[in-house]
Coordinates of C-alpha atoms in Angstrom, one line a residue:
M4 CA -7.2 -14.3 -5.7
D5 CA -4.5 -16.9 -5.6
Y6 CA -1.5 -17.1 -3.3
K7 CA 0.8 -15.4 -5.8
N8 CA -1.4 -12.4 -6.0
T9 CA -1.8 -12.4 -2.2
R10 CA 2.0 -12.3 -1.7
M11 CA 2.3 -9.5 -4.3
L12 CA -0.3 -7.5 -2.5
L13 CA 1.4 -7.9 0.8
V14 CA 4.8 -7.0 -0.7
I15 CA 3.3 -3.7 -1.9
L16 CA 1.6 -3.2 1.4
M17 CA 4.8 -3.6 3.4
L18 CA 6.5 -1.2 1.0
A19 CA 3.7 1.3 1.4
V20 CA 3.9 1.3 5.2
G21 CA 7.7 1.5 5.2
C22 CA 8.2 -2.0 6.7
Q23 CA 11.9 -2.5 6.7
G24 CA 12.3 -4.8 9.7
Q25 CA 12.4 -8.6 9.9
Q26 CA 11.4 -10.4 6.7
H27 CA 8.3 -12.5 6.8
I28 CA 8.0 -15.6 4.6
I29 CA 4.5 -16.1 3.3
K30 CA 3.8 -19.5 1.8
N31 CA 0.1 -19.8 1.8
E32 CA -3.2 -18.1 2.6
G33 CA -2.9 -18.9 6.3
D34 CA 0.5 -17.2 6.6
A35 CA -0.9 -14.2 4.8
M36 CA -3.8 -13.9 7.2
K37 CA -1.6 -14.3 10.3
F38 CA 0.8 -11.7 9.0
I39 CA -2.1 -9.2 8.4
A40 CA -3.6 -9.9 11.8
K41 CA -0.2 -9.4 13.5
Q42 CA 0.7 -6.2 11.6
R43 CA -2.7 -4.7 12.3
Y44 CA -1.9 -4.4 16.0
V45 CA 1.8 -3.8 16.1
N46 CA 2.8 -0.7 18.1
S47 CA 4.9 0.7 15.3
Y48 CA 2.0 0.9 12.8
Q49 CA 1.0 4.5 13.6
A50 CA 4.7 5.6 13.4
K51 CA 5.1 3.9 10.0
A52 CA 1.9 5.4 8.7
E53 CA 3.1 8.8 9.7
E54 CA 6.4 8.1 8.1
L55 CA 4.7 7.3 4.8
Q56 CA 2.5 10.4 5.0
A57 CA 5.6 12.5 5.7
A58 CA 7.4 11.0 2.7
V59 CA 4.4 11.8 0.4
D60 CA 4.2 15.3 1.8
E61 CA 8.0 15.8 1.1
L62 CA 7.5 14.5 -2.4
I63 CA 4.3 16.3 -3.4
L64 CA 3.1 18.9 -0.8
T65 CA 6.4 20.6 -0.2
P66 CA 7.3 21.2 -3.8
L67 CA 3.9 22.7 -4.6
M68 CA 3.6 24.9 -1.5
Y69 CA 7.2 25.6 -0.4
S70 CA 9.0 24.6 -3.5
E71 CA 12.6 24.7 -4.3
V72 CA 11.8 25.1 -8.0
L73 CA 10.7 28.7 -7.3
E74 CA 14.2 29.7 -6.1
P75 CA 15.5 30.9 -9.6
E76 CA 12.4 33.0 -10.0
I77 CA 12.3 34.7 -6.6
D78 CA 14.8 37.3 -5.4
A79 CA 15.5 36.3 -1.8
V80 CA 11.9 36.7 -0.7
K81 CA 11.3 37.0 3.0
M82 CA 8.4 37.8 5.2
T83 CA 8.1 41.5 5.9
T84 CA 6.0 43.4 8.5
P85 CA 2.8 44.6 6.7
T86 CA 2.7 48.3 6.0
K87 CA 0.5 50.5 3.9
N88 CA 2.6 50.0 0.8
T89 CA 3.9 46.5 1.2
E90 CA 2.5 43.0 1.2
P91 CA 3.9 40.2 3.4
T92 CA 6.3 38.1 1.4
L93 CA 7.9 34.7 2.1
T94 CA 11.3 33.3 1.6
T95 CA 11.3 29.9 -0.1
T96 CA 15.1 29.5 -0.3
N97 CA 15.8 28.3 3.3
L98 CA 12.6 26.9 4.6
P99 CA 12.9 24.1 7.2
T100 CA 11.7 21.4 4.9
T101 CA 13.0 18.6 7.1
E102 CA 10.9 20.0 10.0
I103 CA 7.9 20.5 7.7
A104 CA 8.1 17.0 6.3
N105 CA 7.6 15.5 9.9
V106 CA 4.4 17.6 10.5
T107 CA 1.2 15.6 10.5
D108 CA -1.4 18.4 10.9
F109 CA -1.9 21.6 9.1
S110 CA -2.1 24.0 12.1
T111 CA 1.4 22.9 13.2
L112 CA 2.6 23.4 9.6
V113 CA 1.3 27.0 9.6
T114 CA 2.9 27.7 13.0
I115 CA 6.3 26.4 11.9
V116 CA 6.4 28.4 8.7
T117 CA 5.0 31.6 10.3
N118 CA 7.5 31.5 13.2
Y119 CA 10.4 30.9 10.8
T120 CA 9.5 33.7 8.4
T121 CA 8.8 36.3 11.1
R122 CA 12.4 35.9 12.3
N123 CA 13.6 37.1 8.9
V124 CA 12.2 40.5 8.4
T125 CA 13.3 42.7 5.5
E126 CA 11.7 45.0 3.0
T127 CA 12.3 43.0 -0.1
T128 CA 9.3 42.1 -2.3
M129 CA 8.4 39.1 -4.5
T130 CA 9.6 39.6 -8.1
P131 CA 9.3 36.5 -10.3
K132 CA 11.7 36.3 -13.1
H133 CA 10.3 34.7 -16.3
S134 CA 8.0 32.4 -14.4
S135 CA 5.1 30.6 -16.0
K136 CA 1.5 31.4 -15.1
C137 CA 1.4 28.1 -13.2
R138 CA 4.3 29.1 -11.0
E139 CA 3.0 32.6 -10.5
D140 CA -0.3 31.2 -9.3
L141 CA 1.5 28.7 -7.1
G142 CA 3.4 31.5 -5.5
T143 CA 0.2 33.4 -4.9
F144 CA -1.4 30.3 -3.4
Q145 CA 1.6 29.9 -1.1
L146 CA 1.2 33.4 0.3
D147 CA -2.6 33.1 0.6
L148 CA -2.1 29.9 2.5
L149 CA 0.1 31.6 5.1
K150 CA -2.5 34.4 5.4
E151 CA -5.0 31.6 6.0
E152 CA -7.3 32.6 3.1
H153 CA -10.3 30.4 3.1
Y154 CA -10.0 29.1 -0.5
A155 CA -6.3 28.2 0.1
L156 CA -7.2 26.3 3.3
M157 CA -9.9 24.5 1.5
M158 CA -7.6 23.6 -1.4
I159 CA -5.0 22.1 0.9
D160 CA -7.7 20.3 2.9
S161 CA -8.8 18.5 -0.2
Y162 CA -5.5 16.9 -0.8
G163 CA -5.3 13.1 -0.7
K164 CA -4.1 11.9 2.7
L165 CA -3.2 8.6 4.4
P166 CA -6.5 6.6 4.7
P167 CA -7.4 4.0 7.3
G168 CA -7.3 0.4 6.3
L169 CA -3.8 0.2 4.8
L170 CA -3.3 -3.2 6.2
Q171 CA -6.5 -4.3 4.5
G172 CA -5.3 -3.3 1.1
D173 CA -6.4 0.4 0.9
I174 CA -3.3 1.4 -1.1
Q175 CA -4.6 2.0 -4.6
Y176 CA -5.9 5.6 -4.5
W177 CA -5.9 8.4 -2.0
F178 CA -8.4 10.6 -3.7
G179 CA -8.9 13.4 -1.2
L180 CA -12.0 15.5 -1.8
Y181 CA -12.7 16.1 -5.5
D182 CA -15.7 18.4 -5.2
E183 CA -14.1 20.4 -2.4
C184 CA -11.2 21.2 -4.6
L185 CA -13.2 22.2 -7.7
N186 CA -15.4 24.5 -5.7
Q187 CA -12.5 26.8 -4.8
S188 CA -11.3 29.9 -6.6
R189 CA -9.2 33.0 -5.8
K190 CA -11.2 36.2 -6.1
V191 CA -9.6 39.6 -6.9
D192 CA -10.9 43.0 -6.0
D193 CA -13.5 43.3 -8.8
G194 CA -15.0 39.9 -7.8
K195 CA -13.6 38.0 -10.8
D196 CA -11.6 34.8 -10.5
N197 CA -7.9 35.2 -10.5
F198 CA -7.7 31.5 -10.9
K199 CA -9.8 28.5 -10.1
A200 CA -8.8 25.2 -8.4
E201 CA -8.0 22.2 -10.5
Y202 CA -8.0 18.5 -9.4
C203 CA -5.2 16.2 -10.5
I204 CA -4.0 12.7 -9.8
A205 CA -0.3 12.1 -9.2
G206 CA 0.9 8.6 -9.6
L207 CA 3.7 7.4 -7.3
Y208 CA 6.2 4.6 -7.9
S209 CA 9.1 3.1 -5.9
G210 CA 11.3 1.4 -8.4
K211 CA 9.0 -0.6 -10.6
T212 CA 6.3 -1.0 -7.9
K213 CA 3.1 1.0 -8.2
L214 CA 2.2 2.9 -5.1
P215 CA -0.9 4.9 -4.3
S216 CA -2.1 7.7 -6.6
I217 CA -2.6 10.9 -4.7
G218 CA -5.3 13.6 -5.3
I219 CA -3.8 17.1 -5.4
C220 CA -5.4 20.5 -5.8
V221 CA -3.6 23.2 -7.8
P222 CA -4.4 26.4 -9.7
D223 CA -6.1 25.7 -13.1
S224 CA -3.2 27.4 -14.9
C225 CA -1.1 24.3 -14.2
S226 CA -1.0 21.7 -16.9
N227 CA 0.2 18.1 -16.7
S228 CA 3.6 19.1 -18.1
D229 CA 3.9 22.0 -15.6
L230 CA 3.3 19.7 -12.7
M231 CA 5.6 17.0 -14.0
E232 CA 8.3 19.7 -14.3
I233 CA 7.8 20.5 -10.6
L234 CA 7.1 17.1 -9.2
G235 CA 8.8 14.8 -11.7
P236 CA 12.5 15.1 -10.9
K237 CA 13.6 12.4 -8.6
K238 CA 14.7 13.7 -5.2
P239 CA 18.2 12.6 -3.9
N240 CA 18.1 9.6 -1.5
S241 CA 14.3 9.2 -2.1
L242 CA 12.8 5.8 -2.8
L243 CA 9.6 7.4 -4.2
F244 CA 9.1 9.4 -7.3
V245 CA 6.1 10.8 -9.3
S246 CA 5.6 8.9 -12.5
D247 CA 2.8 10.8 -14.1
V248 CA 0.2 13.6 -13.4
M249 CA -3.3 13.6 -14.9
C250 CA -5.4 16.7 -14.4
N251 CA -9.2 16.8 -14.8
N252 CA -9.8 19.4 -17.5
V253 CA -13.2 19.7 -19.2
P254 CA -12.5 19.0 -22.9
E255 CA -13.9 21.2 -25.6
Y256 CA -16.3 19.7 -28.2
S257 CA -14.4 18.5 -31.2
A258 CA -15.6 18.7 -34.7
A259 CA -16.4 14.9 -34.6
A260 CA -18.4 15.4 -31.4
I261 CA -20.5 18.2 -33.0
I262 CA -21.1 16.0 -36.1
C263 CA -22.2 13.1 -33.8
L264 CA -24.6 15.5 -32.0
I265 CA -26.1 16.6 -35.3
F266 CA -26.5 13.0 -36.4
L267 CA -28.2 12.0 -33.2
S268 CA -30.5 15.1 -33.4
F269 CA -31.5 14.0 -36.9
F270 CA -32.5 10.5 -35.6
G271 CA -34.3 12.1 -32.7
L272 CA -36.3 14.3 -35.1
M273 CA -37.2 11.3 -37.3
I274 CA -38.4 9.4 -34.2
I275 CA -40.6 12.3 -33.1
S276 CA -41.9 12.8 -36.6
G277 CA -42.5 9.1 -37.2
T278 CA -44.3 8.7 -33.9
I279 CA -46.6 11.7 -34.5
Y280 CA -47.4 10.5 -38.0
D281 CA -48.2 7.0 -36.7
V282 CA -50.6 8.5 -34.0
L283 CA -52.4 10.6 -36.6
K284 CA -52.7 7.7 -39.0
R285 CA -54.1 5.4 -36.3
R286 CA -56.8 8.0 -35.5
Q287 CA -57.9 7.8 -39.1
D288 CA -58.1 4.0 -39.1
S289 CA -61.2 2.4 -37.5
G290 CA -61.7 -0.9 -35.9
Q291 CA -58.1 -1.9 -35.6
D292 CA -57.2 -0.6 -32.2
G293 CA -55.4 -2.6 -29.5
F294 CA -51.9 -3.8 -28.7
E295 CA -51.8 -6.6 -31.3
R296 CA -52.3 -4.1 -34.1
L297 CA -49.2 -2.2 -33.0
A298 CA -46.9 -5.0 -34.3
E299 CA -48.8 -5.4 -37.6
D300 CA -47.3 -4.5 -41.0
H301 CA -48.0 -0.7 -41.5
T302 CA -48.6 -0.4 -45.2
D303 CA -50.1 2.8 -46.4
K304 CA -53.7 2.2 -47.3
H305 CA -53.7 5.4 -49.4
S306 CA -50.7 4.4 -51.6
V307 CA -51.4 3.7 -55.2
N308 CA -51.8 0.0 -56.3
I309 CA -50.2 0.0 -59.7
T310 CA -51.1 -3.6 -60.4
P311 CA -54.3 -3.7 -62.5
T312 CA -57.3 -5.4 -60.9
T313 CA -59.4 -5.4 -64.0
N314 CA -58.9 -6.0 -67.7
R315 CA -59.3 -2.3 -68.4
T316 CA -56.2 -0.4 -69.3
T317 CA -55.2 3.0 -67.9
P318 CA -54.4 5.7 -70.5
N319 CA -50.6 5.9 -70.9
T320 CA -50.1 9.6 -70.5
D321 CA -47.2 11.6 -69.0
T322 CA -49.5 13.2 -66.5
S323 CA -50.7 9.9 -65.1
H324 CA -47.2 8.5 -64.9
A325 CA -46.0 11.6 -63.0
S326 CA -48.9 11.3 -60.6
V327 CA -48.2 7.7 -59.9
K328 CA -44.5 8.4 -59.3
I329 CA -45.3 11.3 -56.9
R330 CA -47.8 9.3 -54.9
T331 CA -45.5 6.3 -54.8
S332 CA -42.7 8.4 -53.6
L333 CA -44.9 9.9 -50.9
G334 CA -46.0 6.4 -49.9
L335 CA -42.4 5.2 -49.6
F336 CA -41.5 8.3 -47.5
R337 CA -44.4 7.6 -45.2
D338 CA -43.3 3.9 -44.9
I339 CA -39.7 5.1 -44.0
L340 CA -41.1 7.5 -41.5
L341 CA -43.1 4.8 -39.8
C342 CA -39.9 2.8 -39.3
F343 CA -39.0 5.3 -36.7
S344 CA -42.3 5.2 -34.8
L345 CA -41.9 4.5 -31.1
L346 CA -45.3 2.8 -31.0
I347 CA -44.4 0.3 -33.7
N348 CA -40.8 -0.4 -32.5
G349 CA -41.7 -0.4 -28.8
S350 CA -44.6 -2.9 -29.4
K351 CA -42.3 -5.3 -31.2
I352 CA -39.7 -5.1 -28.5
L353 CA -42.3 -5.6 -25.7
K354 CA -44.4 -8.1 -27.5
T355 CA -44.8 -11.3 -25.5
K356 CA -46.6 -13.5 -28.1
Q357 CA -44.2 -16.2 -29.5
G358 CA -44.3 -18.2 -32.7
E359 CA -45.2 -21.9 -32.8
Q360 CA -41.6 -23.0 -33.4
S361 CA -39.8 -20.6 -31.0
L362 CA -37.7 -21.9 -28.1
G363 CA -39.3 -20.1 -25.2
A364 CA -37.0 -21.5 -22.6
L365 CA -34.1 -19.5 -24.1
N366 CA -35.7 -16.2 -23.0
G367 CA -35.4 -17.3 -19.3
I368 CA -31.8 -18.3 -19.8
R369 CA -31.2 -14.8 -21.4
V370 CA -32.7 -13.0 -18.4
I371 CA -30.8 -15.0 -15.8
S372 CA -27.5 -14.7 -17.8
L373 CA -28.0 -11.0 -18.1
W374 CA -28.5 -10.5 -14.4
W375 CA -25.5 -12.7 -13.8
V376 CA -23.3 -10.6 -16.1
M377 CA -24.4 -7.4 -14.3
L378 CA -23.8 -9.0 -10.9
G379 CA -20.2 -10.1 -11.7
H380 CA -19.2 -6.8 -13.3
T381 CA -20.6 -4.8 -10.4
Y382 CA -17.8 -6.2 -8.3
V383 CA -15.1 -6.5 -11.0
F384 CA -15.3 -2.8 -12.2
A385 CA -15.0 -1.6 -8.6
M386 CA -12.1 -3.8 -7.5
T387 CA -9.5 -1.1 -7.9
L388 CA -11.5 1.1 -5.5
F389 CA -11.9 -1.4 -2.7
S390 CA -10.6 -0.2 0.7
N391 CA -10.3 -3.7 2.1
S392 CA -9.2 -5.8 -0.9
T393 CA -7.5 -8.4 1.3
K394 CA -10.9 -9.4 2.6
I395 CA -11.7 -10.8 -0.8
I396 CA -10.0 -14.1 0.2
E397 CA -12.4 -14.5 3.1
V398 CA -15.5 -13.5 1.0
L399 CA -14.7 -15.8 -1.9
S400 CA -14.7 -18.8 0.3
R401 CA -18.4 -18.4 1.1
F402 CA -20.8 -20.7 -0.7
T403 CA -23.2 -17.8 -1.2
F404 CA -20.6 -15.8 -3.1
Q405 CA -19.8 -18.4 -5.7
A406 CA -22.2 -16.9 -8.3
V407 CA -20.0 -13.7 -8.1
G408 CA -16.7 -15.5 -8.0
N409 CA -17.6 -17.6 -11.0
A410 CA -19.4 -14.9 -13.0
T411 CA -17.1 -15.5 -16.0
F412 CA -19.2 -18.4 -16.9
S413 CA -22.2 -16.1 -17.4
V414 CA -20.8 -15.0 -20.8
D415 CA -20.4 -18.7 -21.8
S416 CA -24.1 -19.0 -21.5
F417 CA -24.5 -16.4 -24.2
F418 CA -22.1 -18.3 -26.4
F419 CA -24.3 -21.3 -25.8
L420 CA -27.5 -19.4 -26.8
S421 CA -25.9 -18.0 -29.9
G422 CA -24.6 -21.3 -31.1
L423 CA -27.8 -23.1 -30.4
L424 CA -29.9 -20.5 -32.3
V425 CA -27.5 -20.5 -35.3
T426 CA -27.6 -24.2 -35.5
Y427 CA -31.3 -24.5 -35.1
L428 CA -32.2 -21.8 -37.6
T429 CA -29.6 -22.9 -40.2
L430 CA -30.8 -26.5 -40.1
K431 CA -34.3 -25.4 -40.6
Y432 CA -33.2 -23.3 -43.6
L433 CA -31.3 -26.3 -45.1
Q434 CA -34.3 -28.5 -44.7
K435 CA -36.6 -26.0 -46.4
H436 CA -34.2 -25.4 -49.3
D437 CA -33.1 -29.0 -50.1
G438 CA -29.8 -28.7 -48.2
K439 CA -28.6 -25.6 -50.1
L440 CA -27.2 -22.6 -48.3
N441 CA -26.7 -19.1 -49.6
W442 CA -23.2 -18.6 -48.1
L443 CA -22.8 -15.0 -49.1
M444 CA -26.1 -13.8 -47.6
F445 CA -25.5 -16.0 -44.5
Y446 CA -22.5 -13.7 -43.7
V447 CA -23.8 -10.4 -45.2
H448 CA -27.1 -10.6 -43.2
R449 CA -25.3 -11.1 -40.0
Y450 CA -22.8 -8.2 -40.6
L451 CA -25.5 -5.8 -41.6
R452 CA -27.7 -6.7 -38.7
L453 CA -25.0 -5.9 -36.1
T454 CA -22.6 -3.3 -37.6
P455 CA -24.6 -0.1 -38.2
V456 CA -25.8 0.1 -34.5
Y457 CA -22.3 -1.0 -33.4
A458 CA -20.7 1.7 -35.4
M459 CA -23.0 4.3 -33.9
V460 CA -22.2 3.2 -30.4
I461 CA -18.4 3.5 -31.2
F462 CA -19.0 7.0 -32.7
V463 CA -20.8 8.2 -29.6
Y464 CA -18.3 6.5 -27.2
T465 CA -15.3 8.1 -29.0
T466 CA -16.7 11.6 -29.3
L467 CA -19.2 12.3 -26.5
T468 CA -18.2 10.1 -23.6
P469 CA -15.7 12.6 -22.2
H470 CA -18.6 15.0 -21.7
F471 CA -21.0 12.6 -19.9
A472 CA -19.6 12.9 -16.4
N473 CA -16.6 13.9 -14.2
G474 CA -14.8 12.6 -11.2
P475 CA -11.3 11.8 -9.8
L476 CA -10.7 9.0 -12.3
Y477 CA -13.2 9.8 -15.1
Q478 CA -10.8 12.0 -17.1
S479 CA -8.0 9.5 -16.9
F480 CA -10.2 6.9 -18.5
F481 CA -11.9 9.1 -21.1
D482 CA -9.5 12.0 -21.8
P483 CA -9.5 12.5 -25.6
N484 CA -6.1 14.4 -25.3
P485 CA -4.0 12.7 -22.6
P486 CA -0.4 13.6 -21.8
P487 CA 2.3 12.2 -24.1
G488 CA 2.8 8.5 -23.6
V489 CA -0.5 8.0 -21.8
E490 CA -3.4 6.2 -23.4
S491 CA -7.1 6.3 -22.5
S492 CA -10.0 4.2 -23.7
V493 CA -11.1 7.0 -26.0
T494 CA -7.7 7.3 -27.7
Y495 CA -7.7 3.6 -28.3
C496 CA -11.0 4.0 -30.0
Q497 CA -9.6 6.9 -32.1
K498 CA -6.8 4.6 -33.3
Y499 CA -8.4 1.2 -33.5
W500 CA -12.1 1.7 -34.1
W501 CA -11.7 -0.1 -37.5
T502 CA -10.7 -3.3 -35.7
N503 CA -14.1 -3.4 -34.1
L504 CA -15.9 -3.0 -37.3
L505 CA -13.9 -5.9 -38.8
Y506 CA -14.5 -7.9 -35.6
I507 CA -10.8 -8.6 -35.0
N508 CA -10.4 -6.3 -31.9
N509 CA -9.8 -9.3 -29.6
L510 CA -6.8 -10.2 -31.8
Y511 CA -5.3 -6.9 -32.9
P512 CA -3.8 -4.9 -31.3
S513 CA -2.3 -7.7 -29.1
S514 CA -2.6 -5.7 -25.9
L515 CA -5.4 -6.4 -23.5
V516 CA -6.7 -2.9 -23.8
E517 CA -9.1 -2.3 -26.7
C518 CA -11.7 0.1 -27.9
I519 CA -14.9 -0.5 -25.8
G520 CA -13.4 -3.3 -23.8
W521 CA -16.5 -5.4 -23.4
S522 CA -16.9 -5.6 -27.2
W523 CA -14.5 -8.6 -27.3
Y524 CA -17.6 -10.7 -27.0
L525 CA -19.0 -9.4 -30.4
A526 CA -15.7 -10.2 -32.1
N527 CA -15.5 -13.6 -30.5
D528 CA -19.1 -14.4 -31.4
M529 CA -18.6 -13.2 -35.0
Q530 CA -15.6 -15.5 -35.4
F531 CA -17.6 -18.4 -34.1
Y532 CA -20.4 -17.5 -36.5
I533 CA -17.9 -17.6 -39.4
I534 CA -16.9 -21.1 -38.8
S535 CA -20.3 -22.4 -37.7
P536 CA -21.8 -23.2 -41.2
F537 CA -18.9 -25.6 -42.0
V538 CA -19.9 -27.7 -38.9
I539 CA -23.6 -27.4 -39.5
Y540 CA -23.4 -28.2 -43.2
L541 CA -21.4 -31.4 -42.4
L542 CA -24.0 -32.3 -39.7
Y543 CA -26.8 -32.0 -42.2
H544 CA -25.3 -33.8 -45.2
Y545 CA -22.8 -36.1 -43.5
F546 CA -24.0 -36.7 -40.0
F547 CA -21.2 -38.9 -38.6
V548 CA -18.5 -36.8 -40.2
G549 CA -20.0 -33.7 -38.7
V550 CA -20.2 -35.3 -35.3
A551 CA -16.5 -36.3 -35.5
F552 CA -15.5 -32.8 -36.6
W553 CA -17.6 -31.3 -33.9
S554 CA -16.1 -33.6 -31.3
A555 CA -12.6 -32.7 -32.4
L556 CA -13.4 -29.0 -31.9
L557 CA -14.7 -29.7 -28.4
I558 CA -11.7 -31.8 -27.4
S559 CA -9.3 -29.1 -28.7
C560 CA -11.1 -26.4 -26.7
F561 CA -11.3 -28.4 -23.5
G562 CA -7.6 -29.4 -23.9
S563 CA -6.4 -25.9 -24.3

């Protein structure tokens, strides 16, 4: 993290804790660390933290539990003494919202509201006018909260709250308790659910500055648009506003997802059938057991050899031709079935024997590079969830952490492997074929080798990924039907999957977000592959010209 990013982080941090006092000029890393150390122990920290929590409660908690938006739908509702024929009701028109906003614990909140409402006793009842199901359920939730119903207390307990570690950078997400929220529901007399709890993430902004996203728990009848209607309007004299709300709804299986499942089931059936047939076939064969035989060519010994082995001729009859065609078709089907055998394919993947001209050292580079990629991404993907992101400056300065901090070079090693193998194999091909190269097949073979499996991965990712898991952020990344104006990785795949199959997804669309973000490597590698034969061909036929061209490419890359 450079100094510019450090200063930006601290600016956001000061805004988050409501730091409005003396300005602090931060010029370098040392100043940043001194400022953090000083702020961590200032006497006003707790007060400023509580101020931020109160501001968040005023913005989110108050509208949902004691909301002004319910005023038009409620006829002067006030708390009434319980009788046989009446239910306690609550006024929401004149609640002491200022006093509520300064409360830091729930018990005090309940006490304030209860004391206030019991001073206003009448016999009016709650009668919503034209309210949506979401607002009706929110009203019910409000009353149940005052009656200290268990589900309501658990829902409010699951809300995201001010976490520790603000001064160490814990300002990205205040998740609350996802599972606690989803496990709640309001039961009616017959034991059925009146409504279940739903977990949502509300994004906060101050001007153009992104502030923490807060986890909230609401009735499942509330949609993203319902909550934005309640929380979205900017409050007067408030620096904070809710920019978006994303609720975690379990999506239904689309037609494309069902087709994908059928397609995968067909492949699964072929794998099972091919493996069973291979096992039965091996039991009939004698003297060819062992691991090495697994990788041999599995031609059907019982298929018809239509090439004559003697000078005798076979009678040319319709019956004999039909028999040959049937047996040949069966042999072809058996050969196709064996292509799906786990024994054959698994043995080829796990086979350790190498050819005489293979470059064995490359396998070691592959393994080390693969581990390096996984190590780097383990940190990169989790960075937005760090609760002490300012510590990264200290950690990155350690010598032992350099492999993680410089993990971007791990992908360069794969480019090196790819370029080396293409050059090595192409030069061997040119040597074997008198310097001639089949340009069309050079590209067609590469495209067909990668694209079918790649297309299947995109198909599965686009249709089934939303059903794989859940969590506070899972739906926001993989929601197939996000709110208007919001994009997820799945919707990018729905729009731009064709750019991946053309291997231009790192160029179009021009945004950094793309379908299957890590597939930029395949596009990059394919583009290098397209230009590689021009350099290799020159190296083979005109060595010095090829070296000059190759050197010019290197200099331009290093210069850029």
